Amino acid sequence: MKDIVATKPTTSLTKGITLFQHILAQQTQYPDATGEFGGLMAQISLAAKLISRQLAQAGLIENVLGFTGEVNVQGEAVRHLDQYANETFIRVFKDTGLVCLLASEELEEPIALSNQCPVGSYALLVDPIDGSSNIDVNVSVASIFSVQKRGADSTSGLLQPGNAQVAAGYVLYGPNTMLVYSSGYGVHGFTLDPVVGEFLLSHPNMQIPTQGEYYSINEAYSPDWQPYVRDYIEHLKGAKNRGERPYSARYIGSLAADFHRTLLTGGIYLYPPTIDKPRGKLRLLYEAAPLAFIVEQAGGRASTGIERILDIQPQALHQRVPLVIGSPTEVTLAETYAQQGTSHS
Ligand code: AHM
Ligand code: MG
């Protein structure tokens, strides 16, 4: 099992440098780097800028808001922006030779983006628009991405545990557009300067606080939770009465946006199993695993409550998984509740 360990900040962490400059500077420190990863990240940032521009025109031009009338492999109604973002990721990588396979929440099977796809080539897994239900109400959405080297498994070569990821990240389309990524050497956040059209380093070497003040969960489902989830949330609500720092609740309904707040301020995000969704809702390979990679690099933790997310061997491309992610203090306690499966005070 490979553990991911963040190294100390490198010399390429001067605020204001561009994403590409940062990656080039990092590559100079790793003699085996081929430069392909820099090209890959440049194309991800291009997709991010195109999607960001499209979002900025929502309500002003046709076919940004609303549904296409189609239903995706997950059984969810496809929105125009889901389709645009999915096609954008395909378009920016097609025939570049940078990525040989692309898997997406919007595609039943991975698609080949290059004629040759040997084991070891880069593959990209994306949730092109995470939090789609927030598009039409002008609330933050995101793109989540995971970069793998194609494995040798008999299906797509993509069913690898999260600890095999080469890199992972997300682009948050909020009041400003931010790209946060890790290639296993810390977590770095870049803010899009819309005038220059470049992502500039704004959050070098991000670290999650060891404990936070927010919990994030869809409480409307509390009647459908297992008892340990209710007990854990009740425990958090009781902090004030125990003379501890009280918690407050935040839930945006866009995973990456809820995660980003948790990364910056600490605390916990949970999407546990429910009666209707016994494996939770979130997808392992392009939602939970990339965010788990990021949070561990930032000093946090991610699990199902029972098992480390990065150790899970996927069985299917669109597999769902319960997710408990955030500061080490909160996640560790949530795991205690999950493992005991019963209440404790
Ligand atoms: P999506 O990728 O199709 O938008 O679905 C995933 C989203 C997450 O972003 C979010 O955390 C979750 O679904 C919200 O689900 P719910 O409305 O059940 O709380
Ligand atoms: Mg999603």
Short mmCIF file of C-alpha atoms and ligand atoms in Angstrom, two decimals:
data_model
loop_
_atom_site.label_atom_id
_atom_site.label_comp_id
_atom_site.label_asym_id
_atom_site.label_seq_id
_atom_site.Cartn_x
_atom_site.Cartn_y
_atom_site.Cartn_z
CA MET A 1 0.00 0.00 0.00
CA LYS A 2 1.41 3.35 -1.01
CA ASP A 3 1.05 6.15 1.50
CA ILE A 4 1.02 9.70 0.26
CA VAL A 5 3.35 12.00 2.10
CA ALA A 6 3.56 15.70 1.41
CA THR A 7 7.05 17.08 1.05
CA LYS A 8 8.13 20.45 2.34
CA PRO A 9 7.27 23.46 0.17
CA THR A 10 9.47 23.67 -2.87
CA THR A 11 11.10 26.73 -4.33
CA SER A 12 8.24 27.16 -6.81
CA LEU A 13 5.75 28.56 -4.29
CA THR A 14 6.02 32.30 -4.89
CA LYS A 15 2.53 33.79 -4.86
CA GLY A 16 1.46 35.22 -8.20
CA ILE A 17 3.40 32.85 -10.45
CA THR A 18 1.32 31.10 -13.12
CA LEU A 19 0.18 27.49 -12.88
CA PHE A 20 2.42 26.51 -15.78
CA GLN A 21 5.43 28.30 -14.28
CA HIS A 22 4.82 26.51 -10.99
CA ILE A 23 4.66 23.11 -12.69
CA LEU A 24 7.76 23.77 -14.80
CA ALA A 25 9.66 24.88 -11.71
CA GLN A 26 8.58 21.75 -9.85
CA GLN A 27 9.64 19.57 -12.77
CA THR A 28 13.16 20.90 -12.65
CA GLN A 29 13.45 19.26 -9.22
CA TYR A 30 12.45 15.82 -10.52
CA PRO A 31 14.95 14.64 -13.13
CA ASP A 32 12.68 11.85 -14.40
CA ALA A 33 9.89 14.34 -15.27
CA THR A 34 9.08 14.25 -19.00
CA GLY A 35 7.07 17.46 -19.21
CA GLU A 36 3.93 15.56 -20.26
CA PHE A 37 2.28 16.26 -16.92
CA GLY A 38 2.77 20.00 -17.45
CA GLY A 39 1.02 19.71 -20.81
CA LEU A 40 -1.80 17.77 -19.22
CA MET A 41 -2.32 20.40 -16.51
CA ALA A 42 -2.19 23.18 -19.11
CA GLN A 43 -5.09 21.52 -20.96
CA ILE A 44 -7.06 21.03 -17.73
CA SER A 45 -6.61 24.74 -17.03
CA LEU A 46 -7.79 25.53 -20.58
CA ALA A 47 -10.93 23.43 -20.04
CA ALA A 48 -11.45 25.26 -16.73
CA LYS A 49 -11.21 28.67 -18.41
CA LEU A 50 -13.66 27.68 -21.15
CA ILE A 51 -16.17 26.31 -18.63
CA SER A 52 -15.71 29.35 -16.40
CA ARG A 53 -16.43 31.65 -19.35
CA GLN A 54 -19.53 29.65 -20.28
CA LEU A 55 -20.81 29.83 -16.70
CA ALA A 56 -20.21 33.57 -16.59
CA GLN A 57 -22.62 33.94 -19.53
CA ALA A 58 -25.38 31.85 -17.95
CA GLY A 59 -28.70 33.60 -18.45
CA LEU A 60 -27.24 35.84 -21.18
CA ILE A 61 -26.84 33.32 -23.99
CA GLU A 62 -28.88 30.29 -25.03
CA ASN A 63 -28.24 26.74 -23.85
CA VAL A 64 -26.26 27.36 -20.68
CA LEU A 65 -29.04 27.01 -18.12
CA GLY A 66 -31.60 24.20 -18.12
CA PHE A 67 -31.78 20.61 -19.28
CA THR A 68 -30.91 18.98 -22.58
CA GLY A 69 -33.72 16.41 -22.27
CA GLU A 70 -31.24 13.52 -22.06
CA VAL A 71 -30.53 11.21 -19.12
CA ASN A 72 -26.97 10.14 -18.28
CA VAL A 73 -25.58 6.76 -17.20
CA GLN A 74 -26.32 7.65 -13.57
CA GLY A 75 -30.02 8.07 -14.41
CA GLU A 76 -29.74 11.85 -13.87
CA ALA A 77 -31.21 14.47 -16.20
CA VAL A 78 -28.38 16.09 -18.17
CA ARG A 79 -28.07 19.86 -18.02
CA HIS A 80 -26.67 21.93 -20.87
CA LEU A 81 -23.63 22.80 -18.78
CA ASP A 82 -22.97 19.13 -17.91
CA GLN A 83 -22.87 18.44 -21.63
CA TYR A 84 -20.77 21.49 -22.48
CA ALA A 85 -18.21 20.72 -19.75
CA ASN A 86 -17.99 17.05 -20.73
CA GLU A 87 -17.45 17.94 -24.40
CA THR A 88 -14.89 20.57 -23.40
CA PHE A 89 -12.73 18.04 -21.55
CA ILE A 90 -12.86 15.74 -24.59
CA ARG A 91 -12.10 18.58 -27.01
CA VAL A 92 -9.07 19.96 -25.16
CA PHE A 93 -7.39 16.53 -24.99
CA LYS A 94 -8.40 14.91 -28.28
CA ASP A 95 -5.39 13.96 -30.42
CA THR A 96 -2.94 15.74 -28.12
CA GLY A 97 -1.35 12.47 -27.04
CA LEU A 98 -1.37 13.76 -23.47
CA VAL A 99 -4.23 11.58 -22.26
CA CYS A 100 -5.13 8.26 -23.83
CA LEU A 101 -8.36 7.50 -21.96
CA LEU A 102 -10.99 9.77 -20.53
CA ALA A 103 -13.69 8.60 -18.13
CA SER A 104 -16.48 10.89 -17.03
CA GLU A 105 -19.60 10.95 -14.93
CA GLU A 106 -21.41 11.72 -18.17
CA LEU A 107 -20.02 8.76 -20.15
CA GLU A 108 -21.05 5.15 -19.66
CA GLU A 109 -17.63 3.85 -20.75
CA PRO A 110 -14.21 5.54 -20.97
CA ILE A 111 -13.39 6.91 -24.39
CA ALA A 112 -10.06 6.69 -26.23
CA LEU A 113 -8.50 10.05 -27.02
CA SER A 114 -5.46 8.74 -28.79
CA ASN A 115 -4.66 5.86 -31.16
CA GLN A 116 -2.24 4.26 -28.77
CA CYS A 117 -2.95 3.60 -25.15
CA PRO A 118 -0.32 1.38 -23.56
CA VAL A 119 -0.23 0.56 -19.87
CA GLY A 120 1.41 3.54 -18.13
CA SER A 121 -0.15 6.20 -20.36
CA TYR A 122 -2.03 9.00 -18.64
CA ALA A 123 -5.76 8.58 -18.12
CA LEU A 124 -8.11 11.27 -16.87
CA LEU A 125 -11.26 10.73 -14.83
CA VAL A 126 -13.59 13.71 -14.42
CA ASP A 127 -16.81 14.89 -12.95
CA PRO A 128 -17.15 17.70 -15.52
CA ILE A 129 -19.72 19.64 -13.46
CA ASP A 130 -20.10 18.66 -9.83
CA GLY A 131 -23.13 20.10 -8.07
CA SER A 132 -25.21 20.40 -11.24
CA SER A 133 -28.37 21.20 -9.29
CA ASN A 134 -26.77 24.53 -8.32
CA ILE A 135 -26.08 25.74 -11.87
CA ASP A 136 -29.46 27.31 -12.49
CA VAL A 137 -29.47 29.16 -9.14
CA ASN A 138 -26.05 30.80 -9.53
CA VAL A 139 -24.41 28.84 -6.70
CA SER A 140 -20.87 27.46 -6.86
CA VAL A 141 -20.22 24.34 -8.94
CA ALA A 142 -16.94 22.63 -9.80
CA SER A 143 -15.06 20.23 -12.04
CA ILE A 144 -13.25 17.40 -10.22
CA PHE A 145 -10.38 15.50 -11.84
CA SER A 146 -8.18 12.50 -11.15
CA VAL A 147 -5.06 11.59 -13.13
CA GLN A 148 -3.94 7.97 -13.28
CA LYS A 149 -1.41 6.00 -15.23
CA ARG A 150 -3.38 3.38 -17.09
CA GLY A 151 -3.19 0.06 -15.24
CA ALA A 152 -3.22 -3.48 -16.55
CA ASP A 153 -6.64 -4.61 -15.29
CA SER A 154 -8.68 -6.46 -17.83
CA THR A 155 -11.44 -3.87 -18.16
CA SER A 156 -10.55 -0.27 -18.78
CA GLY A 157 -7.27 -0.15 -16.88
CA LEU A 158 -8.85 2.51 -14.69
CA LEU A 159 -10.02 0.47 -11.73
CA GLN A 160 -7.14 1.44 -9.47
CA PRO A 161 -7.28 2.44 -5.82
CA GLY A 162 -6.97 6.15 -5.09
CA ASN A 163 -3.47 5.74 -3.70
CA ALA A 164 -2.34 5.04 -7.29
CA GLN A 165 -3.42 8.50 -8.49
CA VAL A 166 -0.65 10.58 -10.05
CA ALA A 167 -2.48 13.80 -9.37
CA ALA A 168 -5.91 15.07 -8.46
CA GLY A 169 -7.73 18.34 -8.08
CA TYR A 170 -10.76 20.46 -8.71
CA VAL A 171 -11.74 23.73 -10.30
CA LEU A 172 -14.22 25.71 -8.25
CA TYR A 173 -16.46 28.13 -10.16
CA GLY A 174 -17.48 30.49 -7.36
CA PRO A 175 -17.16 34.23 -6.79
CA ASN A 176 -13.79 33.63 -8.42
CA THR A 177 -12.53 30.58 -10.27
CA MET A 178 -9.93 28.53 -8.40
CA LEU A 179 -7.90 25.50 -9.45
CA VAL A 180 -6.62 23.39 -6.54
CA TYR A 181 -4.39 20.42 -7.27
CA SER A 182 -1.82 18.04 -5.88
CA SER A 183 0.63 15.80 -7.68
CA GLY A 184 1.80 14.28 -4.40
CA TYR A 185 3.94 17.24 -3.34
CA GLY A 186 1.52 19.30 -1.29
CA VAL A 187 -1.69 21.05 -2.27
CA HIS A 188 -1.59 24.29 -4.21
CA GLY A 189 -4.41 26.67 -5.10
CA PHE A 190 -4.48 29.04 -8.08
CA THR A 191 -6.97 31.83 -8.72
CA LEU A 192 -7.99 32.75 -12.26
CA ASP A 193 -7.11 36.32 -13.14
CA PRO A 194 -9.87 36.91 -15.68
CA VAL A 195 -8.13 39.83 -17.34
CA VAL A 196 -4.81 38.08 -17.91
CA GLY A 197 -6.57 34.73 -18.45
CA GLU A 198 -4.10 32.83 -16.25
CA PHE A 199 -4.34 30.85 -13.05
CA LEU A 200 -2.00 32.55 -10.55
CA LEU A 201 -0.72 30.91 -7.37
CA SER A 202 -2.77 32.32 -4.49
CA HIS A 203 -2.79 29.48 -1.92
CA PRO A 204 0.61 27.74 -1.77
CA ASN A 205 1.02 24.58 0.28
CA MET A 206 -2.50 24.40 1.69
CA GLN A 207 -2.97 22.69 5.05
CA ILE A 208 -6.30 21.79 6.60
CA PRO A 209 -6.76 22.87 10.26
CA THR A 210 -6.59 19.89 12.61
CA GLN A 211 -10.08 20.79 13.87
CA GLY A 212 -12.78 23.11 12.57
CA GLU A 213 -16.06 24.74 13.40
CA TYR A 214 -18.37 23.51 10.64
CA TYR A 215 -20.03 20.23 9.86
CA SER A 216 -21.56 19.63 6.46
CA ILE A 217 -24.20 16.99 5.77
CA ASN A 218 -27.64 16.90 4.14
CA GLU A 219 -29.71 16.82 7.34
CA ALA A 220 -32.95 16.32 5.44
CA TYR A 221 -31.93 12.66 5.22
CA SER A 222 -31.51 12.21 8.98
CA PRO A 223 -34.52 9.86 9.28
CA ASP A 224 -32.74 7.58 6.77
CA TRP A 225 -29.31 7.64 8.44
CA GLN A 226 -27.92 4.76 10.38
CA PRO A 227 -28.07 5.46 14.15
CA TYR A 228 -24.33 6.12 14.44
CA VAL A 229 -24.58 9.07 12.03
CA ARG A 230 -27.39 10.62 14.07
CA ASP A 231 -25.39 10.01 17.26
CA TYR A 232 -22.27 11.61 15.82
CA ILE A 233 -24.11 14.72 14.60
CA GLU A 234 -25.89 15.01 17.95
CA HIS A 235 -22.48 14.79 19.62
CA LEU A 236 -21.26 17.73 17.51
CA LYS A 237 -24.39 19.72 18.40
CA GLY A 238 -23.68 19.11 22.08
CA ALA A 239 -20.24 20.75 21.98
CA LYS A 240 -21.48 24.02 23.48
CA ASN A 241 -23.13 22.26 26.43
CA ARG A 242 -19.89 20.44 27.10
CA GLY A 243 -18.08 23.77 27.24
CA GLU A 244 -16.33 23.12 23.91
CA ARG A 245 -16.22 25.34 20.85
CA PRO A 246 -19.69 25.01 19.23
CA TYR A 247 -20.18 23.80 15.68
CA SER A 248 -22.20 25.48 12.96
CA ALA A 249 -23.68 23.78 9.89
CA ARG A 250 -22.92 24.56 6.23
CA TYR A 251 -24.21 22.61 3.23
CA ILE A 252 -23.97 23.95 -0.31
CA GLY A 253 -24.87 20.74 -2.14
CA SER A 254 -21.83 20.97 -4.43
CA LEU A 255 -19.33 18.48 -3.06
CA ALA A 256 -16.19 20.31 -4.17
CA ALA A 257 -17.49 23.64 -2.84
CA ASP A 258 -18.34 22.08 0.52
CA PHE A 259 -14.94 20.38 0.46
CA HIS A 260 -13.10 23.61 -0.38
CA ARG A 261 -14.62 25.37 2.63
CA THR A 262 -13.71 22.39 4.79
CA LEU A 263 -10.13 22.44 3.46
CA LEU A 264 -9.73 26.13 4.30
CA THR A 265 -11.58 26.33 7.61
CA GLY A 266 -11.47 22.77 8.91
CA GLY A 267 -14.35 20.60 10.06
CA ILE A 268 -16.06 17.67 8.39
CA TYR A 269 -18.17 16.78 5.35
CA LEU A 270 -20.23 13.60 5.34
CA TYR A 271 -22.32 11.84 2.71
CA PRO A 272 -23.18 8.65 4.60
CA PRO A 273 -25.24 5.69 3.45
CA THR A 274 -29.01 6.18 3.64
CA ILE A 275 -31.90 3.72 3.31
CA ASP A 276 -32.39 4.77 -0.33
CA LYS A 277 -28.64 4.90 -1.07
CA PRO A 278 -26.99 2.15 0.97
CA ARG A 279 -23.60 2.90 -0.66
CA GLY A 280 -24.01 6.65 -0.44
CA LYS A 281 -24.33 8.87 -3.50
CA LEU A 282 -20.86 10.04 -4.37
CA ARG A 283 -18.76 8.31 -6.99
CA LEU A 284 -15.49 6.76 -5.86
CA LEU A 285 -13.22 7.29 -8.84
CA TYR A 286 -13.93 10.87 -9.86
CA GLU A 287 -15.42 12.44 -6.70
CA ALA A 288 -14.31 10.75 -3.46
CA ALA A 289 -10.83 9.51 -4.43
CA PRO A 290 -9.48 12.78 -5.89
CA LEU A 291 -10.72 14.79 -2.89
CA ALA A 292 -9.29 12.14 -0.55
CA PHE A 293 -5.91 12.51 -2.31
CA ILE A 294 -6.07 16.28 -1.81
CA VAL A 295 -7.17 16.14 1.82
CA GLU A 296 -4.44 13.67 2.81
CA GLN A 297 -1.84 15.83 1.12
CA ALA A 298 -3.18 18.75 3.17
CA GLY A 299 -2.95 16.82 6.46
CA GLY A 300 -6.58 15.69 6.64
CA ARG A 301 -8.35 12.35 6.40
CA ALA A 302 -10.97 10.66 4.22
CA SER A 303 -12.78 7.40 4.81
CA THR A 304 -16.08 5.62 4.44
CA GLY A 305 -16.26 5.68 8.23
CA ILE A 306 -14.74 2.22 8.22
CA GLU A 307 -12.14 2.16 5.44
CA ARG A 308 -9.61 4.68 4.08
CA ILE A 309 -10.96 5.95 0.73
CA LEU A 310 -7.55 5.75 -0.96
CA ASP A 311 -7.25 2.02 -0.15
CA ILE A 312 -10.53 0.96 -1.77
CA GLN A 313 -10.10 -1.29 -4.79
CA PRO A 314 -12.76 -0.15 -7.28
CA GLN A 315 -14.99 -2.80 -8.82
CA ALA A 316 -16.79 -0.56 -11.30
CA LEU A 317 -16.18 2.77 -13.02
CA HIS A 318 -19.24 4.51 -11.60
CA GLN A 319 -19.12 2.86 -8.17
CA ARG A 320 -20.57 4.86 -5.29
CA VAL A 321 -19.08 5.16 -1.84
CA PRO A 322 -19.95 6.72 1.55
CA LEU A 323 -17.67 9.68 2.28
CA VAL A 324 -16.43 11.17 5.57
CA ILE A 325 -13.75 13.79 4.85
CA GLY A 326 -12.06 16.70 6.56
CA SER A 327 -9.97 17.58 9.59
CA PRO A 328 -8.24 14.70 11.36
CA THR A 329 -9.95 15.40 14.71
CA GLU A 330 -13.50 15.26 13.35
CA VAL A 331 -12.95 12.39 10.90
CA THR A 332 -11.26 10.24 13.54
CA LEU A 333 -14.17 10.72 15.93
CA ALA A 334 -16.73 10.02 13.18
CA GLU A 335 -14.87 6.76 12.46
CA THR A 336 -15.12 5.81 16.12
CA TYR A 337 -18.89 6.21 15.91
CA ALA A 338 -19.05 4.31 12.61
CA GLN A 339 -16.91 1.46 13.88
CA GLN A 340 -18.87 1.08 17.10
CA GLY A 341 -22.10 1.44 15.14
CA THR A 342 -23.90 2.46 18.30
CA SER A 343 -24.26 5.57 20.40
CA HIS A 344 -21.76 6.64 23.00
CA SER A 345 -21.58 9.82 25.02
P1 AHM B 1 -23.50 15.66 -9.36
O1 AHM B 1 -22.06 15.39 -9.59
O2 AHM B 1 -24.38 14.94 -10.33
O3 AHM B 1 -23.82 17.10 -9.27
O4 AHM B 1 -23.93 14.98 -7.93
C1 AHM B 1 -23.13 15.04 -6.81
C2 AHM B 1 -23.63 16.09 -5.86
C3 AHM B 1 -22.53 16.57 -4.98
O5 AHM B 1 -21.87 17.66 -5.54
C4 AHM B 1 -23.25 16.98 -3.74
O6 AHM B 1 -22.43 16.92 -2.61
C5 AHM B 1 -24.34 15.97 -3.68
O7 AHM B 1 -24.59 15.56 -5.01
C6 AHM B 1 -25.59 16.56 -3.13
O8 AHM B 1 -26.54 15.55 -3.02
P2 AHM B 1 -27.84 15.75 -2.14
O9 AHM B 1 -28.71 16.71 -2.88
O10 AHM B 1 -28.43 14.38 -2.05
O11 AHM B 1 -27.43 16.28 -0.79
MG MG B 2 -20.44 15.29 -8.72
#
